[in-house]
PDB file of C-alpha atoms in Angstrom:
ATOM      1  CA  THR A   1       0.000   0.000   0.000  1.00 88.00           C
ATOM      2  CA  LEU A   2       0.973   3.605  -0.461  1.00 89.00           C
ATOM      3  CA  ASP A   3       0.194   6.290   2.098  1.00 85.00           C
ATOM      4  CA  LEU A   4       0.268   9.697   0.486  1.00 86.00           C
ATOM      5  CA  ASP A   5      -0.264  12.851   2.558  1.00 87.00           C
ATOM      6  CA  LEU A   6      -1.539  15.694   0.405  1.00 90.00           C
ATOM      7  CA  LEU A   7      -0.943  19.030   2.073  1.00 93.00           C
ATOM      8  CA  LEU A   8      -2.491  21.628  -0.211  1.00 93.00           C
ATOM      9  CA  VAL A   9      -4.034  21.538  -3.672  1.00 93.00           C
ATOM     10  CA  ASP A  10      -4.584  24.920  -5.288  1.00 91.00           C
ATOM     11  CA  GLY A  11      -6.539  26.359  -2.351  1.00 89.00           C
ATOM     12  CA  CYS A  12      -9.104  23.533  -2.417  1.00 93.00           C
ATOM     13  CA  GLN A  13     -10.928  22.496   0.720  1.00 95.00           C
ATOM     14  CA  VAL A  14     -12.219  18.927   0.824  1.00 95.00           C
ATOM     15  CA  SER A  15     -13.518  16.933   3.762  1.00 94.00           C
ATOM     16  CA  SER A  16     -14.577  13.372   3.100  1.00 94.00           C
ATOM     17  CA  GLU A  17     -13.978   9.980   4.637  1.00 91.00           C
ATOM     18  CA  GLY A  18     -10.969   9.338   2.425  1.00 87.00           C
ATOM     19  CA  LEU A  19      -9.554  12.816   1.929  1.00 90.00           C
ATOM     20  CA  GLN A  20      -9.049  16.042   3.845  1.00 93.00           C
ATOM     21  CA  LEU A  21      -7.551  19.075   2.147  1.00 95.00           C
ATOM     22  CA  PRO A  22      -5.667  20.901   3.338  1.00 95.00           C
ATOM     23  CA  HIS A  23      -4.021  18.339   5.584  1.00 94.00           C
ATOM     24  CA  PRO A  24      -5.705  18.847   8.981  1.00 93.00           C
ATOM     25  CA  ARG A  25      -2.490  19.026  11.042  1.00 94.00           C
ATOM     26  CA  MET A  26       0.036  20.515   8.650  1.00 95.00           C
ATOM     27  CA  HIS A  27       0.002  23.822  10.567  1.00 95.00           C
ATOM     28  CA  GLU A  28       1.270  21.979  13.677  1.00 94.00           C
ATOM     29  CA  ARG A  29       4.187  20.172  12.068  1.00 95.00           C
ATOM     30  CA  LEU A  30       7.592  21.743  11.623  1.00 96.00           C
ATOM     31  CA  PHE A  31       8.754  18.907   9.368  1.00 96.00           C
ATOM     32  CA  VAL A  32       6.063  20.088   6.945  1.00 96.00           C
ATOM     33  CA  LEU A  33       6.389  23.827   7.477  1.00 97.00           C
ATOM     34  CA  ASP A  34      10.213  24.044   7.446  1.00 97.00           C
ATOM     35  CA  PRO A  35      10.617  23.184   3.750  1.00 97.00           C
ATOM     36  CA  LEU A  36       7.325  24.813   2.761  1.00 97.00           C
ATOM     37  CA  VAL A  37       8.305  28.181   4.239  1.00 98.00           C
ATOM     38  CA  GLU A  38      11.484  28.104   2.146  1.00 98.00           C
ATOM     39  CA  ILE A  39       9.653  27.690  -1.151  1.00 97.00           C
ATOM     40  CA  ALA A  40       6.309  29.406  -0.508  1.00 96.00           C
ATOM     41  CA  PRO A  41       6.364  31.667   2.567  1.00 98.00           C
ATOM     42  CA  GLU A  42       3.555  33.898   1.263  1.00 97.00           C
ATOM     43  CA  LEU A  43       1.225  31.018   0.385  1.00 96.00           C
ATOM     44  CA  VAL A  44      -2.018  31.424   2.327  1.00 96.00           C
ATOM     45  CA  HIS A  45      -3.535  28.477   4.161  1.00 96.00           C
ATOM     46  CA  PRO A  46      -7.122  28.242   2.866  1.00 95.00           C
ATOM     47  CA  VAL A  47      -8.680  27.389   6.244  1.00 95.00           C
ATOM     48  CA  TYR A  48      -6.705  29.616   8.623  1.00 96.00           C
ATOM     49  CA  ASP A  49      -6.285  32.474   6.112  1.00 96.00           C
ATOM     50  CA  ARG A  50      -2.688  32.950   7.268  1.00 97.00           C
ATOM     51  CA  THR A  51       0.586  32.703   5.418  1.00 97.00           C
ATOM     52  CA  ILE A  52       2.819  29.686   5.723  1.00 97.00           C
ATOM     53  CA  GLU A  53       5.454  32.013   7.177  1.00 98.00           C
ATOM     54  CA  SER A  54       3.064  33.046   9.958  1.00 98.00           C
ATOM     55  CA  LEU A  55       2.043  29.464  10.725  1.00 98.00           C
ATOM     56  CA  HIS A  56       5.704  28.433  10.745  1.00 98.00           C
ATOM     57  CA  GLN A  57       6.553  31.192  13.225  1.00 97.00           C
ATOM     58  CA  ASP A  58       3.709  30.091  15.530  1.00 96.00           C
ATOM     59  CA  CYS A  59       4.926  26.517  15.387  1.00 95.00           C
ATOM     60  CA  LEU A  60       8.488  27.595  16.271  1.00 96.00           C
ATOM     61  CA  GLU A  61       7.198  29.630  19.214  1.00 94.00           C
ATOM     62  CA  GLN A  62       5.102  26.739  20.505  1.00 91.00           C
ATOM     63  CA  ARG A  63       8.122  24.449  20.332  1.00 86.00           C
ATOM     64  CA  ALA A  64      10.222  27.014  22.235  1.00 86.00           C
ATOM     65  CA  ASP A  65       7.522  27.308  24.898  1.00 83.00           C
ATOM     66  CA  GLN A  66       7.448  23.516  25.305  1.00 82.00           C
ATOM     67  CA  THR A  67      11.250  23.424  25.599  1.00 78.00           C
ATOM     68  CA  ASP A  68      11.247  26.144  28.245  1.00 74.00           C
ATOM     69  CA  SER A  69       8.711  24.286  30.406  1.00 66.00           C
TER      70      SER A  69
END
């Protein structure tokens, strides 16, 4: 089997049993946001209406807060 995680597709929003677009947890995952912010920092997340750069910054801050605790 092949497990393929689609992150974003041209601003589409889909929610079905087999597919959710954008990926429901991409905004929480640095391993997704780190490379994405390098190639498309101004791309706007269609659900949160925020740039990838902004979501990436939030994720970094949350990680720092967890490290400080």
